[in-house]
Coordinates of C-alpha atoms in Angstrom, one line a residue:
Chain A
M1189 CA -71.2 74.4 199.3
L1190 CA -74.3 76.5 198.8
L1191 CA -72.2 78.9 196.9
L1192 CA -70.8 76.2 194.7
Q1193 CA -74.3 75.0 194.0
Q1194 CA -75.3 78.5 193.0
F1195 CA -72.2 78.6 190.7
V1196 CA -73.3 75.4 189.0
N1197 CA -76.9 76.8 188.7
S1198 CA -75.5 80.0 187.1
I1199 CA -73.7 78.1 184.4
M1200 CA -76.9 76.2 183.6
L1201 CA -78.9 79.5 183.5
G1202 CA -76.1 81.1 181.5
S1203 CA -76.3 78.4 178.8
V1204 CA -79.7 79.6 177.7
Y1205 CA -78.5 83.2 177.5
V1206 CA -75.4 82.0 175.6
T1207 CA -77.5 80.5 172.8
V1208 CA -79.6 83.6 172.3
A1209 CA -76.6 85.9 172.7
V1210 CA -74.8 84.0 169.9
A1211 CA -77.8 84.6 167.7
F1212 CA -77.7 88.4 168.4
T1213 CA -73.9 88.6 167.9
L1214 CA -74.1 86.7 164.6
T1215 CA -76.5 89.1 163.0
I1216 CA -74.7 92.1 164.4
G1217 CA -71.2 90.9 163.5
I1218 CA -72.1 89.9 159.9
L1219 CA -74.9 92.2 158.8
N1220 CA -74.4 95.1 161.3
F1221 CA -78.0 94.7 162.2
L1222 CA -79.4 94.6 165.8
N1223 CA -82.3 92.1 165.3
F1224 CA -84.9 92.8 167.9
T1225 CA -87.1 89.9 166.7
I1226 CA -84.7 87.4 168.3
P1227 CA -86.4 87.3 171.7
T1228 CA -89.7 86.9 169.9
L1229 CA -88.4 84.0 167.8
F1230 CA -87.2 82.4 171.1
M1231 CA -90.7 82.8 172.5
I1232 CA -92.3 81.4 169.3
A1233 CA -90.2 78.3 169.6
G1234 CA -91.4 77.7 173.1
M1235 CA -95.1 78.5 172.4
M1236 CA -95.2 76.5 169.2
G1237 CA -93.6 73.5 170.9
W1238 CA -96.3 73.8 173.6
A1239 CA -99.1 74.2 171.1
L1240 CA -98.0 71.2 169.0
S1241 CA -97.8 69.0 172.0
Y1242 CA -101.1 70.2 173.4
Y1243 CA -103.3 70.6 170.4
G1244 CA -101.5 68.7 167.7
L1245 CA -101.4 69.8 164.1
P1246 CA -103.9 72.4 162.9
L1247 CA -107.2 71.4 161.1
G1248 CA -107.4 68.2 163.2
L1249 CA -104.6 66.5 161.1
S1250 CA -103.3 64.7 164.2
G1251 CA -103.8 64.4 167.9
P1252 CA -101.4 65.9 170.4
L1253 CA -97.8 65.2 169.3
P1254 CA -95.2 63.6 171.6
W1255 CA -92.9 66.3 173.0
P1256 CA -89.7 65.6 171.0
I1257 CA -91.6 65.8 167.6
A1258 CA -93.4 68.9 168.8
L1259 CA -90.2 70.6 169.7
M1260 CA -88.6 69.7 166.3
G1261 CA -91.6 71.1 164.6
A1262 CA -91.3 74.2 166.7
V1263 CA -87.7 74.7 165.6
V1264 CA -88.7 74.4 161.9
L1265 CA -91.4 76.9 162.4
T1266 CA -89.0 79.3 164.1
I1267 CA -86.6 79.1 161.2
I1268 CA -89.5 79.8 158.8
A1269 CA -90.5 82.8 160.9
S1270 CA -86.9 84.0 160.8
L1271 CA -86.8 83.8 157.0
I1272 CA -90.0 85.8 156.8
V1273 CA -88.4 88.5 159.0
E1274 CA -85.4 88.5 156.6
R1275 CA -87.7 89.1 153.6
F1276 CA -89.1 92.3 155.1
T1277 CA -86.5 93.7 157.3
F1278 CA -83.4 93.2 155.2
R1279 CA -84.0 92.2 151.6
Y1280 CA -85.8 95.2 150.2
L1281 CA -84.2 97.8 152.4
K1282 CA -81.5 99.8 150.7
T1283 CA -80.4 103.1 152.1
K1284 CA -80.8 106.0 149.7
Y1285 CA -79.0 109.0 151.2
G1286 CA -76.7 107.5 153.7
D1287 CA -77.6 109.8 156.6
S1288 CA -77.2 108.7 160.1
T1289 CA -80.7 107.5 161.0
E1290 CA -81.2 105.7 157.7
H1291 CA -79.0 102.8 158.8
A1292 CA -81.6 102.2 161.6
I1293 CA -84.2 101.1 159.1
P1294 CA -83.7 97.3 159.5
L1295 CA -83.7 97.9 163.3
V1296 CA -86.9 99.8 163.3
S1297 CA -88.5 97.3 160.9
S1298 CA -87.5 94.5 163.3
L1299 CA -89.1 96.4 166.2
G1300 CA -92.3 96.4 164.0
F1301 CA -92.0 92.6 163.6
L1302 CA -91.5 92.2 167.3
L1303 CA -94.9 93.8 167.9
V1304 CA -96.6 91.8 165.1
L1305 CA -95.3 88.4 166.0
E1306 CA -95.7 88.8 169.8
N1307 CA -99.2 90.0 169.6
L1308 CA -100.3 87.4 167.1
V1309 CA -99.1 84.7 169.6
R1310 CA -101.0 86.5 172.3
I1311 CA -104.2 86.6 170.1
G1312 CA -103.8 82.9 169.2
Y1313 CA -103.0 81.4 172.6
G1314 CA -103.7 84.0 175.3
T1315 CA -101.3 85.6 177.7
D1316 CA -101.1 82.9 180.4
S1317 CA -98.1 80.8 181.0
R1318 CA -98.6 77.2 180.0
R1319 CA -97.2 74.0 181.4
F1320 CA -95.0 72.1 179.0
E1321 CA -95.1 68.3 179.5
G1322 CA -91.5 67.4 178.8
P1323 CA -89.6 64.3 179.8
D1324 CA -90.3 63.0 183.3
A1325 CA -88.7 65.9 185.1
D1326 CA -87.0 64.7 188.2
L1327 CA -83.9 63.4 186.7
T1328 CA -81.4 64.8 189.2
M1329 CA -77.8 63.7 189.6
N1330 CA -75.9 64.1 192.8
I1331 CA -72.3 64.8 192.1
G1332 CA -70.5 65.2 195.4
G1333 CA -73.4 67.0 197.1
I1334 CA -74.0 69.3 194.1
F1335 CA -77.4 68.7 192.4
V1336 CA -77.5 68.8 188.6
R1337 CA -80.6 68.1 186.6
V1338 CA -80.0 66.0 183.6
P1339 CA -82.0 68.0 181.0
Q1340 CA -79.9 71.1 182.0
L1341 CA -76.7 69.1 181.5
V1342 CA -77.9 68.0 178.1
S1343 CA -78.8 71.5 177.1
L1344 CA -75.4 72.7 178.2
A1345 CA -73.8 70.1 176.0
V1346 CA -76.0 71.0 173.1
T1347 CA -75.0 74.7 173.5
V1348 CA -71.4 73.8 173.5
V1349 CA -71.8 71.6 170.4
I1350 CA -73.7 74.4 168.5
V1351 CA -71.1 77.0 169.3
L1352 CA -68.2 74.8 168.3
G1353 CA -70.0 73.8 165.1
L1354 CA -70.8 77.4 164.3
T1355 CA -67.2 78.5 164.8
M1356 CA -66.0 75.6 162.6
M1357 CA -68.5 76.5 159.9
I1358 CA -67.6 80.2 159.8
K1359 CA -63.9 79.4 159.8
H1360 CA -63.7 76.6 157.3
S1361 CA -66.7 76.2 155.0
R1362 CA -67.4 78.0 151.8
I1363 CA -70.6 79.6 153.2
G1364 CA -68.6 80.7 156.2
R1365 CA -66.0 82.4 154.0
G1366 CA -68.9 84.3 152.2
L1367 CA -70.3 85.3 155.6
R1368 CA -66.9 86.7 156.7
A1369 CA -66.5 88.6 153.4
I1370 CA -70.0 90.2 153.9
A1371 CA -69.1 91.1 157.4
E1372 CA -66.0 92.9 156.1
N1373 CA -67.6 94.8 153.3
P1374 CA -70.9 93.8 151.7
D1375 CA -70.4 95.7 148.4
A1376 CA -66.9 94.4 147.9
A1377 CA -68.0 90.9 148.7
N1378 CA -70.8 91.2 146.1
I1379 CA -68.3 92.5 143.4
L1380 CA -65.9 89.6 144.2
G1381 CA -68.6 87.0 143.5
V1382 CA -70.2 86.3 146.8
D1383 CA -73.9 85.9 146.1
T1384 CA -75.2 88.2 148.9
R1385 CA -78.8 87.4 148.3
R1386 CA -78.2 83.7 148.9
I1387 CA -75.8 84.0 151.7
V1388 CA -77.6 86.6 153.8
P1389 CA -80.6 84.2 154.5
V1390 CA -78.1 81.7 155.9
V1391 CA -77.6 84.2 158.8
F1392 CA -81.3 84.2 159.4
I1393 CA -81.6 80.4 159.2
L1394 CA -78.9 80.2 161.8
T1395 CA -80.7 82.8 163.9
G1396 CA -83.9 80.8 163.7
L1397 CA -82.1 77.6 164.5
L1398 CA -80.3 79.0 167.5
C1399 CA -83.5 80.7 168.9
G1400 CA -85.5 77.6 168.2
L1401 CA -83.1 75.3 170.0
A1402 CA -82.8 77.8 172.9
G1403 CA -86.6 78.0 173.2
A1404 CA -87.0 74.2 173.0
L1405 CA -84.3 73.7 175.7
F1406 CA -85.9 76.3 177.9
A1407 CA -89.3 74.5 177.6
I1408 CA -87.7 71.2 178.6
N1409 CA -85.7 72.7 181.4
Y1410 CA -88.3 74.9 183.1
G1411 CA -91.5 73.0 182.0
E1412 CA -93.3 76.3 181.4
V1413 CA -93.7 78.6 178.5
S1414 CA -95.5 82.0 178.1
P1415 CA -95.8 84.7 175.5
A1416 CA -93.7 86.9 177.8
M1417 CA -90.8 84.5 178.1
G1418 CA -88.8 86.2 175.4
E1419 CA -88.4 89.6 177.0
D1420 CA -86.4 88.6 180.1
I1421 CA -84.1 86.2 178.3
G1422 CA -83.7 88.5 175.3
T1423 CA -82.7 91.5 177.3
K1424 CA -80.2 89.5 179.3
A1425 CA -78.8 87.9 176.2
I1426 CA -78.3 91.5 174.8
A1427 CA -76.4 92.3 178.0
G1428 CA -74.3 89.2 177.6
M1429 CA -73.5 90.0 174.0
V1430 CA -72.4 93.5 174.8
I1431 CA -70.3 92.5 177.8
G1432 CA -68.6 89.8 175.7
G1433 CA -68.1 92.2 172.8
L1434 CA -70.3 92.8 169.7
G1435 CA -69.7 90.4 166.8
S1436 CA -67.6 87.9 168.7
I1437 CA -69.1 84.4 169.1
W1438 CA -66.8 83.4 171.9
G1439 CA -67.5 86.8 173.5
A1440 CA -71.2 86.0 173.5
V1441 CA -70.5 82.7 175.2
L1442 CA -68.4 84.3 177.8
G1443 CA -70.8 87.2 178.3
G1444 CA -73.8 84.9 178.6
L1445 CA -72.1 82.9 181.3
I1446 CA -71.0 86.1 183.1
V1447 CA -74.6 87.4 183.0
G1448 CA -75.8 84.1 184.5
L1449 CA -73.2 84.4 187.2
I1450 CA -74.1 88.0 188.0
E1451 CA -77.7 87.1 188.2
M1452 CA -77.3 84.1 190.5
M1453 CA -74.8 85.9 192.7
T1454 CA -77.1 89.0 193.0
V1455 CA -80.0 86.7 194.0
H1456 CA -77.8 85.0 196.5
F1457 CA -76.4 88.1 198.1
F1458 CA -78.9 90.9 197.6
G1459 CA -82.2 89.3 196.6
A1460 CA -84.1 89.0 193.3
D1461 CA -85.2 92.7 193.1
T1462 CA -81.8 94.1 192.4
V1463 CA -81.0 91.7 189.5
Q1464 CA -82.1 94.1 186.8
V1465 CA -80.0 97.0 188.2
M1466 CA -76.9 94.8 188.4
V1467 CA -77.2 93.2 185.0
W1468 CA -78.0 96.4 183.2
G1469 CA -75.6 98.4 185.3
A1470 CA -72.8 96.1 184.2
L1471 CA -74.0 96.5 180.6
L1472 CA -74.1 100.3 180.8
L1473 CA -70.6 100.4 182.4
T1474 CA -69.2 98.1 179.7
L1475 CA -70.7 100.3 177.0
L1476 CA -69.4 103.5 178.5
A1477 CA -66.0 102.4 179.8
Y1478 CA -64.9 99.7 177.4
P1479 CA -67.3 99.6 174.4
S1480 CA -65.6 96.8 172.5
G1481 CA -66.4 94.4 175.3
L1482 CA -64.1 91.6 176.5
L1483 CA -63.4 89.9 173.2
G1484 CA -65.0 92.2 170.6
H1485 CA -63.6 94.1 167.6
N1486 CA -63.9 97.8 168.0
T1487 CA -64.9 98.3 164.4
I1488 CA -68.3 96.6 164.6
G1489 CA -71.4 98.6 165.0
K1490 CA -69.6 102.0 165.0
G1491 CA -71.2 104.7 162.9
K1492 CA -73.6 102.2 161.3
L1493 CA -76.6 100.5 162.6
Chain B
M891 CA -116.5 117.0 177.5
S892 CA -116.9 113.4 178.5
G893 CA -114.3 111.6 180.5
Y894 CA -113.5 109.3 177.6
W895 CA -112.5 112.2 175.3
A896 CA -110.7 114.0 178.1
G897 CA -108.6 110.9 178.7
I898 CA -107.8 110.6 175.0
L899 CA -106.9 114.3 174.7
S900 CA -104.6 114.2 177.7
I901 CA -102.8 111.0 176.5
L902 CA -102.6 112.5 173.1
A903 CA -101.0 115.7 174.4
I904 CA -98.6 113.8 176.6
N905 CA -97.6 111.6 173.7
I906 CA -96.9 114.6 171.5
I907 CA -94.6 116.1 174.1
F908 CA -93.0 112.7 174.6
A909 CA -92.5 112.3 170.9
Y910 CA -90.9 115.8 170.6
G911 CA -88.6 114.9 173.5
I912 CA -87.3 111.9 171.5
F913 CA -87.4 113.8 168.2
I914 CA -84.8 116.4 169.1
P915 CA -82.0 113.8 169.7
V916 CA -83.1 111.7 166.8
A917 CA -83.1 114.8 164.5
S918 CA -79.4 115.2 165.4
G919 CA -78.9 111.6 164.4
Q920 CA -78.9 109.9 167.8
L921 CA -81.5 107.1 168.2
N922 CA -82.8 107.3 171.8
L923 CA -84.4 103.9 172.7
G924 CA -84.6 104.9 176.4
G925 CA -87.5 107.3 176.3
A926 CA -89.5 105.4 179.0
G927 CA -86.5 105.8 181.4
F928 CA -86.5 109.6 181.0
Q929 CA -90.2 109.7 181.3
A930 CA -90.1 107.6 184.4
V931 CA -87.6 110.0 186.0
G932 CA -89.9 113.0 185.2
A933 CA -93.0 111.2 186.4
Y934 CA -91.4 109.9 189.6
S935 CA -89.7 113.1 190.6
A936 CA -92.9 115.1 190.2
G937 CA -95.0 112.4 191.8
W938 CA -92.7 111.8 194.7
L939 CA -92.5 115.5 195.5
S940 CA -96.3 115.9 195.3
A941 CA -97.0 112.8 197.4
S942 CA -94.4 113.4 200.1
F943 CA -94.5 117.2 200.5
G944 CA -97.8 118.2 199.0
L945 CA -96.3 120.9 196.9
P946 CA -98.4 122.5 194.2
V947 CA -98.5 121.0 190.7
S948 CA -96.6 123.8 189.0
V949 CA -93.6 123.3 191.3
T950 CA -93.5 119.5 191.1
I951 CA -93.7 119.5 187.3
A952 CA -91.0 122.1 187.0
F953 CA -88.9 120.0 189.4
G954 CA -89.5 116.9 187.3
V955 CA -88.4 118.8 184.1
I956 CA -85.3 120.2 185.8
V957 CA -84.2 116.8 187.2
T958 CA -84.7 115.0 183.9
G959 CA -82.9 117.7 182.0
V960 CA -80.0 117.6 184.4
I961 CA -79.8 113.8 184.3
G962 CA -80.1 114.0 180.5
V963 CA -77.1 116.4 180.2
L964 CA -75.1 114.4 182.7
I965 CA -75.7 111.1 181.0
A966 CA -75.2 112.6 177.6
F967 CA -71.5 113.2 178.0
P968 CA -70.6 109.5 178.5
I969 CA -73.4 108.1 176.3
L970 CA -72.6 110.3 173.3
R971 CA -69.1 108.9 173.2
T972 CA -70.8 105.9 171.8
K973 CA -72.3 105.6 168.3
G974 CA -74.7 103.6 166.2
V975 CA -75.7 100.3 167.8
Y976 CA -73.8 101.1 170.9
L977 CA -75.8 104.4 171.4
V978 CA -79.1 102.5 171.0
L979 CA -78.0 99.9 173.5
A980 CA -76.7 102.4 175.9
T981 CA -79.9 104.4 176.0
F982 CA -81.9 101.1 176.3
A983 CA -79.7 100.0 179.1
F984 CA -80.1 103.4 180.8
A985 CA -83.9 103.0 180.8
E986 CA -83.6 99.5 182.2
V987 CA -81.3 100.7 185.0
I988 CA -83.7 103.4 185.9
A989 CA -86.6 101.0 185.9
G990 CA -84.7 98.5 188.1
A991 CA -83.6 101.3 190.5
I992 CA -87.2 102.5 191.0
L993 CA -88.4 98.9 191.3
S994 CA -86.1 98.2 194.2
S995 CA -86.5 101.6 195.9
E996 CA -88.7 101.8 199.0
P997 CA -89.5 105.5 199.1
L998 CA -90.7 105.4 195.5
G999 CA -93.1 102.6 196.2
G1000 CA -91.2 99.8 194.4
A1001 CA -93.5 97.6 192.4
M1002 CA -96.6 99.0 194.1
G1003 CA -96.3 102.4 192.4
I1004 CA -97.3 105.7 194.1
S1005 CA -100.5 107.6 193.9
V1006 CA -100.1 111.3 193.1
P1007 CA -102.4 113.8 194.9
G1008 CA -102.2 116.9 192.7
Y1009 CA -104.7 116.5 189.8
I1010 CA -104.6 118.5 186.5
D1011 CA -107.4 118.7 184.0
W1012 CA -106.9 117.6 180.4
Y1013 CA -106.6 121.1 179.0
V1014 CA -103.4 121.8 181.0
S1015 CA -101.6 119.0 179.0
V1016 CA -103.1 120.2 175.8
I1017 CA -101.9 123.8 176.4
F1018 CA -98.4 122.4 177.2
A1019 CA -98.5 120.3 174.1
G1020 CA -99.3 123.4 172.0
L1021 CA -96.5 125.4 173.7
V1022 CA -94.0 122.6 173.1
T1023 CA -95.0 122.2 169.5
V1024 CA -94.4 126.0 168.9
F1025 CA -91.1 125.8 170.8
V1026 CA -89.8 122.9 168.7
F1027 CA -90.9 124.6 165.4
Y1028 CA -89.1 127.7 166.6
L1029 CA -86.0 125.7 167.7
M1030 CA -85.8 124.0 164.3
A1031 CA -85.9 127.3 162.6
T1032 CA -83.0 128.8 164.5
R1033 CA -79.3 128.4 163.9
F1034 CA -79.3 125.7 166.5
G1035 CA -81.9 123.7 164.5
L1036 CA -79.8 124.2 161.4
T1037 CA -76.8 122.7 163.1
I1038 CA -78.9 119.8 164.4
R1039 CA -79.9 119.0 160.8
A1040 CA -76.4 119.4 159.6
I1041 CA -75.1 116.9 162.2
H1042 CA -77.9 114.5 161.3
D1043 CA -76.8 114.6 157.6
D1044 CA -73.1 114.5 158.1
E1045 CA -71.2 114.8 161.3
D1046 CA -67.7 115.1 159.9
V1047 CA -68.6 117.8 157.5
S1048 CA -70.4 119.8 160.1
D1049 CA -67.4 119.5 162.4
L1050 CA -65.2 120.8 159.5
M1051 CA -67.5 123.7 159.0
G1052 CA -67.0 124.8 162.6
V1053 CA -70.0 123.3 164.3
S1054 CA -69.2 122.2 167.8
V1055 CA -70.7 118.8 167.3
R1056 CA -70.4 117.6 170.9
N1057 CA -72.0 120.6 172.4
V1058 CA -74.9 120.6 170.0
K1059 CA -75.5 116.9 170.6
V1060 CA -75.4 117.2 174.4
A1061 CA -77.7 120.2 174.2
A1062 CA -80.1 118.3 171.9
F1063 CA -80.0 115.3 174.3
G1064 CA -80.6 117.5 177.3
I1065 CA -83.5 119.5 175.8
G1066 CA -85.0 116.2 174.6
A1067 CA -84.7 114.7 178.1
A1068 CA -86.3 117.8 179.7
L1069 CA -89.3 117.6 177.3
T1070 CA -89.6 113.9 178.1
G1071 CA -89.5 114.7 181.8
L1072 CA -92.3 117.3 181.2
S1073 CA -94.4 114.6 179.6
G1074 CA -93.7 112.3 182.5
G1075 CA -94.7 115.0 185.1
L1076 CA -98.0 115.7 183.2
Y1077 CA -98.6 111.9 183.0
A1078 CA -98.2 111.5 186.7
H1079 CA -100.6 114.4 187.5
S1080 CA -103.2 113.6 184.8
F1081 CA -103.6 109.9 185.8
S1082 CA -103.0 110.4 189.6
Y1083 CA -101.2 107.0 189.8
I1084 CA -97.8 105.8 188.5
E1085 CA -96.2 102.4 188.5
I1086 CA -92.9 101.4 187.0
Q1087 CA -94.5 98.7 184.8
G1088 CA -96.1 101.6 182.9
F1089 CA -92.7 102.7 181.8
N1090 CA -91.4 99.5 180.2
A1091 CA -89.3 98.9 177.1
L1092 CA -92.3 98.7 174.9
V1093 CA -93.2 102.3 175.7
S1094 CA -89.7 103.4 174.5
I1095 CA -90.2 101.3 171.3
Y1096 CA -93.7 102.9 170.7
V1097 CA -92.5 106.4 171.0
L1098 CA -89.5 105.9 168.8
L1099 CA -91.8 104.3 166.2
Y1100 CA -94.1 107.4 166.4
V1101 CA -91.2 109.7 165.7
L1102 CA -89.6 107.6 162.9
L1103 CA -92.9 106.9 161.1
G1104 CA -93.9 110.5 161.3
G1105 CA -90.5 111.5 159.8
T1106 CA -87.5 113.1 161.4
Q1107 CA -86.7 115.7 158.8
T1108 CA -89.2 118.4 160.0
A1109 CA -90.9 119.2 163.2
W1110 CA -94.2 118.1 161.7
G1111 CA -93.1 114.5 161.8
P1112 CA -93.5 113.7 165.6
L1113 CA -96.8 115.7 165.7
V1114 CA -98.3 113.7 162.8
G1115 CA -96.8 110.4 164.0
A1116 CA -97.9 110.7 167.7
T1117 CA -101.4 112.0 166.7
F1118 CA -101.9 109.2 164.1
F1119 CA -100.7 106.4 166.3
T1120 CA -102.5 107.6 169.5
L1121 CA -105.8 108.1 167.7
L1122 CA -105.5 104.9 165.5
P1123 CA -106.1 102.5 168.4
E1124 CA -109.1 104.6 169.5
A1125 CA -110.5 104.5 165.9
L1126 CA -109.8 100.8 165.7
R1127 CA -111.5 100.3 169.0
S1128 CA -114.8 101.0 167.3
V1129 CA -114.0 100.0 163.7
L1130 CA -112.6 96.5 164.6
P1131 CA -115.7 95.1 166.4
A1132 CA -117.9 96.6 163.6
T1133 CA -115.8 94.8 161.0
K1134 CA -115.9 91.6 162.9
N1135 CA -119.7 91.9 163.3
F1136 CA -120.1 92.5 159.6
L1137 CA -117.9 89.5 158.7
V1138 CA -119.8 87.3 161.0
T1139 CA -123.2 88.3 159.8
L1140 CA -121.9 87.7 156.2
F1141 CA -121.5 84.1 157.2
G1142 CA -125.0 84.0 158.5
E1143 CA -124.3 83.8 162.2
T1144 CA -126.5 85.7 164.7
G1145 CA -126.3 86.5 168.3
I1146 CA -123.7 88.3 170.4
V1147 CA -120.2 88.3 169.0
A1148 CA -117.2 88.5 171.3
P1149 CA -115.2 91.7 170.7
P1150 CA -111.8 91.1 169.0
D1151 CA -108.7 91.1 171.1
E1152 CA -107.0 94.4 172.0
S1153 CA -103.7 93.0 170.6
W1154 CA -104.9 93.5 167.0
R1155 CA -104.1 97.2 167.5
F1156 CA -100.4 96.5 168.1
V1157 CA -100.3 94.0 165.2
I1158 CA -101.5 96.8 162.9
L1159 CA -99.0 99.3 164.4
G1160 CA -96.2 96.7 163.8
A1161 CA -97.3 95.8 160.3
L1162 CA -97.6 99.5 159.4
T1163 CA -94.1 100.0 160.7
V1164 CA -92.7 97.2 158.5
L1165 CA -94.5 98.4 155.4
M1166 CA -93.5 102.0 156.0
M1167 CA -89.9 101.0 156.3
V1168 CA -90.1 99.2 153.0
F1169 CA -92.0 101.9 151.0
R1170 CA -91.2 105.2 152.7
P1171 CA -88.3 104.8 155.1
E1172 CA -87.8 108.5 155.5
G1173 CA -91.1 108.8 157.3
L1174 CA -94.6 110.1 156.5
V1175 CA -93.7 113.9 156.4
T1176 CA -90.6 114.9 154.6
R1177 CA -88.9 118.3 154.0
T1178 CA -89.8 118.2 150.2
M1179 CA -93.4 117.4 151.1
V1180 CA -93.7 120.4 153.5
E1181 CA -92.2 122.7 150.8
R1182 CA -94.6 121.5 148.2
L1183 CA -97.6 122.0 150.4
Q1184 CA -96.6 125.6 151.3
F1185 CA -98.8 128.3 149.8
W1186 CA -96.1 131.0 149.9
R1187 CA -92.7 130.0 148.7
P1188 CA -89.5 131.9 149.2
A1189 CA -88.7 133.6 145.9
N1190 CA -85.2 132.3 145.3
R1191 CA -85.8 128.6 146.0
G1192 CA -84.3 126.4 143.4
V1193 CA -82.7 129.3 141.5
T1194 CA -78.9 129.4 141.2
Q1195 CA -77.5 132.3 143.1

């Protein structure tokens, strides 16, 4: 019974990883770009949600906002931050000689953004973790002896809806067709009439939206945010993405859940100290033995960065 | 020599060696985002040997270099089967596995860290940094350096021209790992205390940024990058409070002003990274720049032969 409870917990934990991992896999699958600002965007969503509900709007425009409005504002801010990142990491960067490290330019640039955004938040709000006053927290359901917290159930549902919506959008809409064309070959897509400069920001809006929602759900579920909250989630989401296969949305879903499962089972059987070794060991093994992951295409991310 | 400058010089020397350790794989086109992992291996093997058996510093550092080099070569064979994003992720994962393994290992002190008895003065690190610099300049001037550059520019063509791509890459990775191990050993003995939190993912990011911002085309790049970015925070340490004081007095405020937050240094490093990637993505020092600055030029340069 305890094991079953752990299993349910691992799915709840995994659903946060899933949302962030989908953001990672989307930028890598479509733009061939490993966006290291994603954990930071996740953190910004949480911290901004807290700041809006604690201080209210800047310049004394309002008092502390109620938590749902604060979180919505936080998601909007995260999307804006993501678009700023797009301006500087992706828009102006064209490779000139095509040698092997030049493709790393957006990646390096996103590492720079990681430092800037993270430290700005630290300067603004300090490094301590803060209590987020969400909904009255003790909404717990007892289903046949298994305890499930309602906010977690809601966030699982939200995650499922997002992923389904995203898949539908990419498969059936006009924008989705453009995105798939860019993923296939950006130059050819451009020649054939896909307006790359207007479609690429869509990826970053989606990234911001996914990270924002993940951050907001995290704040509701755990009731605590801090400037360091992105690192742990971000690295585990990367692990989930790789295990599921780069560039595959359903792979990221599967991988995120698997990472949640590995984490919970490791804590259950070996204790919390070995989690890092297990998760990253699984990632390293996947990379070395079966690089395309469980559901990935083996063309994505090869040779390019 | 005051303790302050001695500390800065030893960290500068260690960073230069560390940057060269990352530079050699990057010069052959392999981004290594696991620098902190290799440095941790060097630091912990030297520190452990010194703390447990009381061996002299020369032996422990040599042991650290050998262990890291061997691990580098062993890990290079599987890791170098991957390319592009996968290689970045694999090196990153390797560093996380090392950090996790050390964190959960009792003899290595776990989260407590270990104190290292053998102490070395600042000039030892500086001498080593000089030797390593000369060695890397020599290496880049040899046939091996030429093949590294060729592989960086185009792997397939170098393969066709008879370069054994895999051997050169493994050798570059191994030499780089050994140098990184040297920097780790020197770090352990210079600061007498090591803990695994000091070898986190941010350290890997910083050192990769030093190398890429300095430029990967010549051996000058890491030297310039590491020196600039190690000394920049120290310069800012005095300039930033002065600027803040000046601004505050402009607005007519008197009294003691709180010094600005340390985090501004990293904001500036990140912002510089983003700007460099937009305006000069090949790094500060390029091959053409070095050739232009040379007083004595080879006679036939630029003449058809």
